[in-house]
XYZ file of C-alpha atoms in Angstrom:
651
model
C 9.798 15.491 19.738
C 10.294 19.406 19.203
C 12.534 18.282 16.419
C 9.619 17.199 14.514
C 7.426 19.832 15.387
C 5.326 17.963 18.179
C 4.553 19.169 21.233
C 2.678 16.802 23.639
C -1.174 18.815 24.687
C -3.746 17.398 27.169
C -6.951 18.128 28.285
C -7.862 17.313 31.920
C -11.557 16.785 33.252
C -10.780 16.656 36.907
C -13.595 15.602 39.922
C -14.953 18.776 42.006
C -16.671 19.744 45.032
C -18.156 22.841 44.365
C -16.880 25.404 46.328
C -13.856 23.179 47.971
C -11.151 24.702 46.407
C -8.604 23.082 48.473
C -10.299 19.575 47.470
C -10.529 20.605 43.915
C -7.020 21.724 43.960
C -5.819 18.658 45.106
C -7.607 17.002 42.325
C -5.954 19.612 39.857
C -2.441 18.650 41.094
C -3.041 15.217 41.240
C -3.949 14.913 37.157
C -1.347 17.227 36.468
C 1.369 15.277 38.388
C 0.034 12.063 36.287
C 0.467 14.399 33.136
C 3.595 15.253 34.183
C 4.848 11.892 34.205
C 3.555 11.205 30.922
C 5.408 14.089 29.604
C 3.083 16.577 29.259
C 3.836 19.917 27.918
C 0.405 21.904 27.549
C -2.284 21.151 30.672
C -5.616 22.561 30.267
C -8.209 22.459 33.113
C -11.978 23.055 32.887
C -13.409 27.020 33.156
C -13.497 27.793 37.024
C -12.046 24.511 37.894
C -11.012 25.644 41.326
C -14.457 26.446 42.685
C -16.787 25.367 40.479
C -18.672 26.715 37.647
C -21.751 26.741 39.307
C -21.256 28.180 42.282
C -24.422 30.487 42.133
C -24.209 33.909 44.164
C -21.440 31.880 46.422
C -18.907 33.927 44.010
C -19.874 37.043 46.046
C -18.753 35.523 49.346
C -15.521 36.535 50.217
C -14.323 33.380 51.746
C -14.763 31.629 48.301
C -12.714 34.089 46.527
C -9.667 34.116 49.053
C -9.674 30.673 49.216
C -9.658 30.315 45.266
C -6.527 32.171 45.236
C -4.890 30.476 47.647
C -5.880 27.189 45.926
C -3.796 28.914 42.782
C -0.596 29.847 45.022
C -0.644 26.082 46.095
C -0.613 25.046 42.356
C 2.086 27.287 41.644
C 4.250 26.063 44.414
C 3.669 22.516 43.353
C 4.521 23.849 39.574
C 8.301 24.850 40.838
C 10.516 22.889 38.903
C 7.964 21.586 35.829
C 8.298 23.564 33.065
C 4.914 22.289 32.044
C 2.207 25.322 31.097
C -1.109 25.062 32.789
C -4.149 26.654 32.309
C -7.037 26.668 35.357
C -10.233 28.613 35.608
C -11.420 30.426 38.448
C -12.816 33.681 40.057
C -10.729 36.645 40.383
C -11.873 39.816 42.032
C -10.107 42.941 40.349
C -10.859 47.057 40.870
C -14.263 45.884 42.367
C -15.671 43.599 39.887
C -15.099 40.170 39.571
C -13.872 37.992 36.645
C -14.190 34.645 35.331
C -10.350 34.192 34.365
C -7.916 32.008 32.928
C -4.891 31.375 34.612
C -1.441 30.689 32.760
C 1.362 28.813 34.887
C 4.623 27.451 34.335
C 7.377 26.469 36.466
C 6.349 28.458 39.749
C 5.313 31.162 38.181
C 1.646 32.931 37.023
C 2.769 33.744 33.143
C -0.430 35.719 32.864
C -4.296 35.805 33.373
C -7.087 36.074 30.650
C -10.440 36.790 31.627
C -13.643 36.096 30.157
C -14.897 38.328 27.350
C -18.467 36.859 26.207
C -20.681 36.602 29.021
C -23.769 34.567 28.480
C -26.788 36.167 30.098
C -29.632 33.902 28.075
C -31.397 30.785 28.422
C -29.678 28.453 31.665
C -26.780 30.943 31.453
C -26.898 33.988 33.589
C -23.145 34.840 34.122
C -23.994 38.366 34.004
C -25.290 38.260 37.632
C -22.104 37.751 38.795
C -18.768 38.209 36.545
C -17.908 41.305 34.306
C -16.478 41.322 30.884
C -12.938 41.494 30.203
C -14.079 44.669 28.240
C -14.669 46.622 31.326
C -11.301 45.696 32.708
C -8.548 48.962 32.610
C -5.888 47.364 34.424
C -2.976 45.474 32.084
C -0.799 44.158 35.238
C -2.356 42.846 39.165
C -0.850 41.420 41.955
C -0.988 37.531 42.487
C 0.201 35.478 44.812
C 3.317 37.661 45.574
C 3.703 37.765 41.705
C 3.550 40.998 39.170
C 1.410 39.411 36.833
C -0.066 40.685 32.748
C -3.320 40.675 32.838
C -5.951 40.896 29.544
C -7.280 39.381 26.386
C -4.596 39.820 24.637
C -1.519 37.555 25.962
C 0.007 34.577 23.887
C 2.500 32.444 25.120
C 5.189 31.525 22.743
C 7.742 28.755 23.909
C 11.055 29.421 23.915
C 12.594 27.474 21.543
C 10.202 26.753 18.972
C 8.823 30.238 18.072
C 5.843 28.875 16.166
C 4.297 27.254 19.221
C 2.493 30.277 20.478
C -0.664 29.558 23.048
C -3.660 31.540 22.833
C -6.612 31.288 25.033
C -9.960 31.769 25.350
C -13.011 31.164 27.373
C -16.060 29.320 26.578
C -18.375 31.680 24.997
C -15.730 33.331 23.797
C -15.826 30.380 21.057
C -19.340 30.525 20.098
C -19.257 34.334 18.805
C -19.419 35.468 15.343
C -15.785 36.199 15.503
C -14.058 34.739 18.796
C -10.800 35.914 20.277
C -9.036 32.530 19.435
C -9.647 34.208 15.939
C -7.404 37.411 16.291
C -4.845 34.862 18.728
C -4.374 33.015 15.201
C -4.239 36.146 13.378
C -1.824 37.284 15.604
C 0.711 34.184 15.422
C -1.132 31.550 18.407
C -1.140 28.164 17.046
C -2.475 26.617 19.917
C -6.147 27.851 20.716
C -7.311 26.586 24.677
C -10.582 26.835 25.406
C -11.542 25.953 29.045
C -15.333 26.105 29.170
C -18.257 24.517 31.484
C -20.954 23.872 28.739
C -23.812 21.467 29.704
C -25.460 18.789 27.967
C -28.589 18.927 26.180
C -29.949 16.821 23.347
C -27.978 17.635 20.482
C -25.432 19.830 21.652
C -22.583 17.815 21.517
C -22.344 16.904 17.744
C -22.912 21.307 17.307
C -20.048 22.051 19.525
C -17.703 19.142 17.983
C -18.333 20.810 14.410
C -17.889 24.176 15.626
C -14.189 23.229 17.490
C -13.580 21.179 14.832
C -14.277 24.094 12.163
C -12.450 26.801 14.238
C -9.087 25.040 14.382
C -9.538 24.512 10.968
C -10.810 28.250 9.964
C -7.827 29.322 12.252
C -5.372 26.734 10.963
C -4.556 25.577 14.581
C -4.658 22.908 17.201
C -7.479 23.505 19.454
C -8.043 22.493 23.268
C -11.279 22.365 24.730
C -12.201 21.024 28.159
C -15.240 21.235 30.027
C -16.787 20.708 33.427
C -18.117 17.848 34.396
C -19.056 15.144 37.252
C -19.501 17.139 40.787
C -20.998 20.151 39.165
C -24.609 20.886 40.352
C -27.320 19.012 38.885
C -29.692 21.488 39.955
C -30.720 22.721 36.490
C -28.398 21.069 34.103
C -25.798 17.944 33.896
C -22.206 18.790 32.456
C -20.588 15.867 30.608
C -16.961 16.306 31.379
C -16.047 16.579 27.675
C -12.817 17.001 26.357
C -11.894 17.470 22.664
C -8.381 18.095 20.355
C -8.803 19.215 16.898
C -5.916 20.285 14.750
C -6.695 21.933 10.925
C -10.023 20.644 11.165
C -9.143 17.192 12.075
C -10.916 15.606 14.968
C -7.721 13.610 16.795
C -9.196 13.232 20.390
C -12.405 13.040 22.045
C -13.095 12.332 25.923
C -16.630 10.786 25.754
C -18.820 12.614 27.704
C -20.745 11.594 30.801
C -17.236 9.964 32.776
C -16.719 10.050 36.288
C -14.205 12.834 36.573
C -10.569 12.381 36.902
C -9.775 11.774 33.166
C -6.835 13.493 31.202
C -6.745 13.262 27.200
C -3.455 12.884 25.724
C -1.858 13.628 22.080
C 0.726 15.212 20.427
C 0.065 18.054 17.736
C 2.086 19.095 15.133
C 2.862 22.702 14.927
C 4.985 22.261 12.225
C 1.791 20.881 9.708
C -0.017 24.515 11.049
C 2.666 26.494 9.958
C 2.864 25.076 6.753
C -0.644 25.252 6.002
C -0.085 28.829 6.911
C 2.377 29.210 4.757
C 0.198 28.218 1.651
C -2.657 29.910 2.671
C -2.554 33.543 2.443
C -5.723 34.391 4.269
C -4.285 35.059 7.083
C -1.843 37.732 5.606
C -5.079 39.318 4.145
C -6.863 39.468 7.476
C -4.175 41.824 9.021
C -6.383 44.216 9.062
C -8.477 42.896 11.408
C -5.945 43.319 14.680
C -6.124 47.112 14.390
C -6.825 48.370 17.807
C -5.068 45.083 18.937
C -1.815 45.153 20.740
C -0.107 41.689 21.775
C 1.663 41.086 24.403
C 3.967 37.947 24.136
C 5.036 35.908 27.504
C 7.877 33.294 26.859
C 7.447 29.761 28.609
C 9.976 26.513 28.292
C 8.656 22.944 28.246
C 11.351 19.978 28.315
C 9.893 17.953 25.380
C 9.789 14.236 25.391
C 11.301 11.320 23.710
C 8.659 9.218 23.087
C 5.441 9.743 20.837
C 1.761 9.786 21.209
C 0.010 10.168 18.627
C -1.824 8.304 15.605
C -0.245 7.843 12.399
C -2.389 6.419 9.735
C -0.426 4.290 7.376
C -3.144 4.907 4.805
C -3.567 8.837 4.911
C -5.462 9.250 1.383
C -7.825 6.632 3.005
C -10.200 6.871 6.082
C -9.654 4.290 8.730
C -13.283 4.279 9.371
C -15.220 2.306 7.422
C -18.616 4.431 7.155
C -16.690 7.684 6.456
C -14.554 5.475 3.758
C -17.717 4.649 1.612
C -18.625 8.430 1.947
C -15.307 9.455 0.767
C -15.429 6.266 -2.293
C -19.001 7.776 -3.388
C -17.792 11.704 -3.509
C -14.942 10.951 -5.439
C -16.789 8.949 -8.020
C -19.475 11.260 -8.116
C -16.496 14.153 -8.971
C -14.664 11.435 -11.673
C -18.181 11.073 -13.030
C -19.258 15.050 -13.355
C -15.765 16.149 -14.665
C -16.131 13.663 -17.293
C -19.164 13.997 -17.657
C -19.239 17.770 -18.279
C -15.879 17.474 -20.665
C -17.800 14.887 -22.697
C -20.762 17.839 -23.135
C -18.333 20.552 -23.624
C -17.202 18.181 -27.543
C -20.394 17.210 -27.880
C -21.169 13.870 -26.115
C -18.435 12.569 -28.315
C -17.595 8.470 -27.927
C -15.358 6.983 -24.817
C -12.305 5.252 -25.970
C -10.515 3.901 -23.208
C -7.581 1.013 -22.954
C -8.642 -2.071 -20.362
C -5.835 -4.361 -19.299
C -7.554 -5.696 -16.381
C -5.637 -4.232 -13.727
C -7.044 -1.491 -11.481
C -6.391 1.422 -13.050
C -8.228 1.029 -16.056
C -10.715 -0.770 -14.593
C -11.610 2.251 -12.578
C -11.479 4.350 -15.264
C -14.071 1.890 -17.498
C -16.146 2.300 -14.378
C -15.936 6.090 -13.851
C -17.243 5.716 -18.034
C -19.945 3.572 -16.939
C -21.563 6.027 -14.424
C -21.460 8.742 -16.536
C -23.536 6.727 -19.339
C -25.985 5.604 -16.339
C -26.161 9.116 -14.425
C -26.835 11.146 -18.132
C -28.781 8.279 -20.267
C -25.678 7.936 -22.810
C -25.554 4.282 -23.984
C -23.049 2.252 -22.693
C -22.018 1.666 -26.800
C -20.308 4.801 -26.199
C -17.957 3.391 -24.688
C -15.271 2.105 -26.809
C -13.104 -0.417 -24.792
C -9.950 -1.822 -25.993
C -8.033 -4.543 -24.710
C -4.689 -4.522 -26.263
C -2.764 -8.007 -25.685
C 1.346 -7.843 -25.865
C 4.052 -9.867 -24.966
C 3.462 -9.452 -21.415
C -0.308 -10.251 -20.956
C -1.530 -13.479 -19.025
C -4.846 -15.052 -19.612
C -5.888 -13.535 -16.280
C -6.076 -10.292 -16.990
C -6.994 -10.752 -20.866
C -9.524 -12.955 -19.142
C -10.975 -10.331 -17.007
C -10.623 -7.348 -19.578
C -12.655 -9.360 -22.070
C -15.452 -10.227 -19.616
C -15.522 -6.810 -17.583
C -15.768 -5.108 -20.989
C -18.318 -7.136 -22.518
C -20.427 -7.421 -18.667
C -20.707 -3.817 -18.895
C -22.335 -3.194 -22.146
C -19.457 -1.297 -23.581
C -18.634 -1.337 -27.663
C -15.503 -4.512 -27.482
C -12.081 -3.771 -29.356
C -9.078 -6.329 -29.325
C -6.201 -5.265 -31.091
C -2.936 -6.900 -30.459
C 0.213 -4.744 -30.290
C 2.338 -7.782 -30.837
C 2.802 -7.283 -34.647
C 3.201 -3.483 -34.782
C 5.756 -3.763 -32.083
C 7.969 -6.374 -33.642
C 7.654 -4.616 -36.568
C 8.823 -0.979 -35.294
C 11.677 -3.306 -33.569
C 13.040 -3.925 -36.398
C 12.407 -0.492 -37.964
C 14.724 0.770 -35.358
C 16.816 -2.097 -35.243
C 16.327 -3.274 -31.318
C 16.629 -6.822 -31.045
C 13.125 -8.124 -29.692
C 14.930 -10.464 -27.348
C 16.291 -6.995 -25.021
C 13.817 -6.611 -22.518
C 15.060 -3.069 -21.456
C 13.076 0.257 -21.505
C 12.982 0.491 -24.874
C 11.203 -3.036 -25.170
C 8.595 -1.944 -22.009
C 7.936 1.465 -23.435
C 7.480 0.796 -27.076
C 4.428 -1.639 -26.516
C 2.796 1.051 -24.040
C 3.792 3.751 -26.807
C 2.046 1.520 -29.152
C -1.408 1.232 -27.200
C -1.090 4.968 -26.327
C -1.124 5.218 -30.788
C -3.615 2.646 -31.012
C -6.244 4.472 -28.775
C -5.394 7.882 -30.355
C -6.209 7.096 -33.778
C -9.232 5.249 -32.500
C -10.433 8.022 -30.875
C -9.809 10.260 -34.145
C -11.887 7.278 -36.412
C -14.410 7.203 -33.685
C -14.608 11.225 -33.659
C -14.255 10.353 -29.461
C -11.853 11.460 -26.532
C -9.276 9.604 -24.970
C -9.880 8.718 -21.189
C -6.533 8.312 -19.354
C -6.103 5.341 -16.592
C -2.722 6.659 -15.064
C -3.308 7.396 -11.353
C -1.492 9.843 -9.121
C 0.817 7.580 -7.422
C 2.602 6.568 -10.658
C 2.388 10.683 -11.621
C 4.862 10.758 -8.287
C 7.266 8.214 -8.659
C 6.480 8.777 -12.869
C 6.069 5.168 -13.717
C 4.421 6.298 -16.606
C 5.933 6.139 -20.153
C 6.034 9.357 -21.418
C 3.576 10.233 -24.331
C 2.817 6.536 -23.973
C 0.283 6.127 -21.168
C 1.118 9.140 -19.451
C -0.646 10.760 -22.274
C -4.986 10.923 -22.729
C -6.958 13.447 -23.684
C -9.149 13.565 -20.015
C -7.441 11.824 -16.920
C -10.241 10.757 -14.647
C -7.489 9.183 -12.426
C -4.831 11.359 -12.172
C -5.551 13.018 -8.829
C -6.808 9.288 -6.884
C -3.315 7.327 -5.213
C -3.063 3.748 -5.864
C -4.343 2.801 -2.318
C -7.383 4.440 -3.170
C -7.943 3.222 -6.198
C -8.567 -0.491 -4.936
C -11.041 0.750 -2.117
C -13.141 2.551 -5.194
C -12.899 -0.513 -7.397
C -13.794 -2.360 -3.989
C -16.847 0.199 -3.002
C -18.298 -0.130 -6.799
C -18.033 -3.884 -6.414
C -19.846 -4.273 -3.210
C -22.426 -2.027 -5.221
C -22.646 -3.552 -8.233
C -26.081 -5.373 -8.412
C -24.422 -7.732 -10.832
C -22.623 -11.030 -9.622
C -20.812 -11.414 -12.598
C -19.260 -8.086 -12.532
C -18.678 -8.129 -8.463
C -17.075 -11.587 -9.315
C -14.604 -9.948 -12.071
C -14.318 -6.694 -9.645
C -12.818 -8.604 -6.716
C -10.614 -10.991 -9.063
C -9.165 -7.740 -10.651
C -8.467 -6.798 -6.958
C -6.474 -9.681 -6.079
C -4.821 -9.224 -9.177
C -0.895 -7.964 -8.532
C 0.189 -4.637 -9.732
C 2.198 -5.059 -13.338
C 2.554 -2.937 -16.474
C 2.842 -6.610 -18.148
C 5.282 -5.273 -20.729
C 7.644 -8.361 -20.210
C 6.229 -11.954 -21.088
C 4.883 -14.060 -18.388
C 6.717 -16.693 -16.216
C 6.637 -20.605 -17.193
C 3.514 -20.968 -15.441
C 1.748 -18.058 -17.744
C 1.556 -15.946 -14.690
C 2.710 -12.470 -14.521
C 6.200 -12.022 -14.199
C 7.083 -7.987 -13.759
C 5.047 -6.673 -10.742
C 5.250 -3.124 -9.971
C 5.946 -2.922 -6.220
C 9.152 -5.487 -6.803
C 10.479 -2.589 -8.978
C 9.392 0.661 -7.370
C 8.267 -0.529 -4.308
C 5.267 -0.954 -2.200
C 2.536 1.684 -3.064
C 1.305 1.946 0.132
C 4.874 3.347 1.013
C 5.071 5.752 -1.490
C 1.635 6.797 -1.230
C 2.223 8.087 2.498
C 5.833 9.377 1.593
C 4.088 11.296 -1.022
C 1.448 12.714 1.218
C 3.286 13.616 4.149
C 6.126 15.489 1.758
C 3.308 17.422 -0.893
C 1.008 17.808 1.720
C 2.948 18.906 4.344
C 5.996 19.840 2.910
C 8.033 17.582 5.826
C 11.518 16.974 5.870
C 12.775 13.376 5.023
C 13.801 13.006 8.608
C 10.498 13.420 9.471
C 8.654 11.305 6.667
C 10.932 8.782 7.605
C 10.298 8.394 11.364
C 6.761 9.077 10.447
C 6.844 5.899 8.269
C 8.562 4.143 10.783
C 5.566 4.548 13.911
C 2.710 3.941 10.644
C 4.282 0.908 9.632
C 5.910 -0.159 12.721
C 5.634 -4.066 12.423
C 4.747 -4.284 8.822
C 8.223 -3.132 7.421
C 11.510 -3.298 8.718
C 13.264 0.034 8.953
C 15.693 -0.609 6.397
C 12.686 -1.729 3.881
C 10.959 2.112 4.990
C 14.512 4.110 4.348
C 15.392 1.879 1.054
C 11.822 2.970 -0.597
C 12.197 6.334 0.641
C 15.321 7.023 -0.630
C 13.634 5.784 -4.173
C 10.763 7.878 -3.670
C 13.216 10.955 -3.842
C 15.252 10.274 -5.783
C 12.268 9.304 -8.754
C 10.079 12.364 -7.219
C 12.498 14.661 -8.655
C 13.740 13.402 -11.501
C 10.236 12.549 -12.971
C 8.418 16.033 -12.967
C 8.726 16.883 -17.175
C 6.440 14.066 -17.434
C 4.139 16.151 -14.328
C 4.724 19.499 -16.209
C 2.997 18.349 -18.796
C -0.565 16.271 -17.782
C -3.693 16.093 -19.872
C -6.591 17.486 -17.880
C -8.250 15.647 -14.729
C -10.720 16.175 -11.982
C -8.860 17.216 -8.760
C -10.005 15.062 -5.690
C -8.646 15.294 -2.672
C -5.954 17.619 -1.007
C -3.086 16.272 -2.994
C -2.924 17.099 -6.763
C 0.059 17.128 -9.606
C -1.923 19.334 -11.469
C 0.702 22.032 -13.363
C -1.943 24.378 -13.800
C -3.091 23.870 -10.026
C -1.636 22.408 -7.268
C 1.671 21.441 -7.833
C 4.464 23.674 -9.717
C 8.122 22.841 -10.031
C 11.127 22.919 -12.261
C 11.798 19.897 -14.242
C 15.478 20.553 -13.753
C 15.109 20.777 -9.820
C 17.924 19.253 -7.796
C 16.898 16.730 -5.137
C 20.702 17.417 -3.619
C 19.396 18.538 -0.156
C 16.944 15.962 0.713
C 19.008 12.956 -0.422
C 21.745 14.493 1.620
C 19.536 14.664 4.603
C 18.808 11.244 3.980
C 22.618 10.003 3.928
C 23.326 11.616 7.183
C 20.676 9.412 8.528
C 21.699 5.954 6.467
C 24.445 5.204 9.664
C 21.935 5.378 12.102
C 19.207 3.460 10.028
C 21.767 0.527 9.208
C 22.445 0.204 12.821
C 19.230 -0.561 13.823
């Protein structure tokens, strides 16, 4: 999967008799073989893995030291042949101190050691007594086990042919520092930050030391590997969990649960190519050059076969969290920022009236909504709100049905004002026959609402709130200066598939039953502009996803190519493993090709957006977050996609 970017990581929380290095190392081997056959590229063991971490003043005794080495030469000669890079703790004596190091090894050989820099001397921690600080240590190279080996902080280990994976590591403590190593590593170009640490359990420190991995891969813009002791340590004093976690930018993607038996490896792939473009964007690192003075890198290459298959979790529904307690968090903060941007625009003109368009689709409904708790949260009356439903040729008693009642449940001032006559009218002003349902037809009647609200809003002396959401700013199924126009956007930043869990999170809030009732009809209402008339049954005819395809397919195209800024290779197999089951493959690469092709050929109506609260990491905003040529080619990533079409046709 180097092609994409992913490299397959693990962490390994292997069983241990303290001081048995020959029994731990056989443990060591035997996950590592197992991680070997699942294709594992990066292997990180616990912090003094081969004896023990807590070992007590049996780190003095020579037989515990010799041993631990020759525990090490026995992984390396097991190692010959895998080009797998693995990283085991254990107790080096150098130039008469001793060290609690890191060892890096790939293929047979000891790429280099890092030792220890923090060493806690407080509380149940008392290091000190026995292991120096890498600060103290002069010498940059050591013998080890026959090999000339780098020794020191400063080592990263870039692979050889994908320059941006570079490897980092440090050591336990080292993490919980104001400013760690893993910090410089990133500044310096590592990636991948390994941490292989011993820390116990007490009451509460586990949710601490997820948030503060979790925050330094994302402060670092990194992947992050942490692995820690666990069942065969002494229980003396303290119990160590065994935990294992992998962050990457912030995100939590896998956690070994504490308290196992031993004897556990946790698997995923990362994607190094989402940390360099993050990078990329981000210019703090740039600034915070300054920071390595005084430190000089040394860079040890290392190969790793990559693997053909895939392990990791791809969440058809990115905009939207999988879980359902964190999705009601997210629902609330993102009407809570719809409801303070309006709120503070409406202050800025002087609490001036609402006017907003309701067809009864979702849309609109969530922006009468996002009206609705701005009159509740500031004591405006809901009168303010000036609600229009405008029926046309296309509209079916459902949704006029549901307009009428959601307006009218709410409390808001009631407008109906058909388009039907001003349209035929300016149909034959310009001479179009009123029987062509083309895009003049469609985007005359949404031209005409757009006019209608506008002139209401100058009688009314009140603003304009837009409807449009971002997934239509994407693919721009928006008529331009029709209802891609307002004069404040609460939607404009929330996809489609997000839309319908807010509409879904105020429902199951709503202490109403009437308006719950409308809410979850609206929601089971299908997707449609309803510019062309309804079928013989009165139903709506012209649904949106038949035309531009599914949202939920765009919606992830459009966050894994703005957000990430991947190829459409990529997109495309990611789309493949989110969806695997739901859509054929041919279905994925049909809509994708769409998505490009409208993507770029739809950004004059982006350039040009009335102002909207941004709300989550992916905006259009052309004073903001997204800035491109109207006249931009899409040439190169339809070609990519054509050199793919053979191979998606055959499948």
């Amino acid at each position: 999967m180097h092609k994409y970017g992913f490299f397959r990581t693990a962490c390994a929380v292997p069983k241990l008799k303290l001081a048995d290095c020959q029994y731990n190392v056989s443990e060591i081997i035997a996950l590592a073989s197992s991680a070997w056959d699942q294709g594992v590229e990066v292997l990180l063991f616990p912090e003094l893995a081969i004896t023990g971490y807590t070992c007590g003043d049996l780190f003095f005794q020579r037989e515990l030291q010799t041993n631990a080495v020759k525990a090490l030469d026995s992984l390396c000669q097991w190692s010959d042949g895998k080009k797998m890079l693995m990283v085991v703790g254990l107790p080096l004596a150098i130039s008469g101190s001793l060290y609690n190091c890191a060892v890096a090894v790939n293929d047979g050989r000891i790429l280099g050691i890092v030792p220890k820099t923090y060493i806690p001397n407080h509380q149940e921690f008392y290091e000190k007594r026995w292991f120096a600080s890498s600060k103290s240590l002069k010498r940059t190279e050591i013998i080890m086990c026959s090999q000339t080996v780098p020794i020191g902080t400063e080592l990263l280990f870039q692979h050889v042919h994908r320059e941006e994976f570079v490897v980092g590591i440090e050591i336990c403590e080292d993490l919980w520092v104001p400013i760690s190593p893993g910090s410089f590593h990133a500044l310096a170009g590592a990636t991948v930050i390994l941490n292989p640490s011993a820390s116990n359990e007490v009451v509460g420190k586990s949710d601490y030391r997820r948030e503060l991995i979790r925050s330094q891969s994302g402060r670092c813009n990194a992947a992050y590997l942490y692995t820690s002791a666990g069942f065969g340590e002494s229980t003396s004093d303290l119990v160590f969990g065994g935990n294992a976690i992998i962050c990457e930018r912030g995100i939590l993607l896998k956690e070994l649960p504490k308290f196992n038996l031993g004897n556990e490896l946790l698997i995923t792939d990362i994607d190094v190519e989402s940390l360099t473009h993050d990078r990329q964007m981000q210019h703090g690192f740039g600034d915070s050059v300054d920071l390595l003075d005084g430190h000089s890198y040394r860079t040890i290459k290392f190969e790793t076969p990559g693997t053909n298959d895939f392990d990791r979790e791809v969440n058809p529904q990115p905009f939207v969290p999988a879980d359902p307690n964190r999705r009601s968090e997210r629902c609330e903060e993102i009407v809570n920022i719809q409801t303070i941007g309006l709120a503070t625009r409406l202050a800025h003109i002087g609490n001036a009236p609402m006017v907003v368009g309701i067809s009864g689709g979702l849309d609109s409904t969530m922006a009468l909504l996002v009206c609705v708790s701005v009159c509740d949260r500031f004591n405006i009356p809901r009168e303010k709100i000036h609600a229009v439903t405008m029926p046309g040729f296309g509209t079916t008693d459902r949704t006029y049905d549901n307009a009428v009642a959601l307006i009218k449940g709410l409390g808001a001032t009631f407008h109906e004002i058909s388009i039907v006559a001003a349209c035929t009218a300016h149909f034959n002003d310009i001479g179009h026959p009123i029987e062509l349902h083309n895009v003049t037809y469609e985007n005359s009647q949404a031209r005409e609402r757009t006019q209608i609200l506008m002139d209401l809003s100058n009688k009314l002396g009140g603003v304009v709130i837009g409807t449009g959401d971002l997934s239509e700013l994407a693919l721009g199924w928006a008529t331009y200066n029709g209802d891609h126009m307002s004069m404040y956007s609460v939607n404009a930043s929330v996809p489609k598939t997000l839309i319908r869990y807010l509409v879904e999170w105020v429902a199951d809030h709503s202490p109403e039953t009437d308006i719950q009732k409308i809410l979850y009809d609206v929601l089971d209402t299908p997707v449609s502009p309803e510019l062309l008339p309804p079928d013989a049954d009165g139903k709506i005819a012209q649904k949106t996803e038949e035309t531009v395809g599914p949202y939920e397919l765009h919606d992830f195209f459009m966050y894994q190519m703005v957000r990430h800024g991947f190829s459409p290779e990529k997109v495309y197999f990611l789309a493949g493993k989110a969806f695997d089951g739901v859509y054929e493959k041919a279905v994925i690469f049909k809509w994708l090709k769409s998505f490009y092709h409208r993507f770029f050929s739809q950004q004059f109506k982006r350039n040009c957006l009335p102002d909207g609260p941004k709300v989550g990491s992916v905006s259009f905003s052309p004073r903001g977050d997204w800035r491109m040529p109207s006249d931009a080619h899409a040439t190169q990533w339809l070609k990519s996609l054509e050199k793919m079409e053979p191979i998606v046709q055959d499948i």
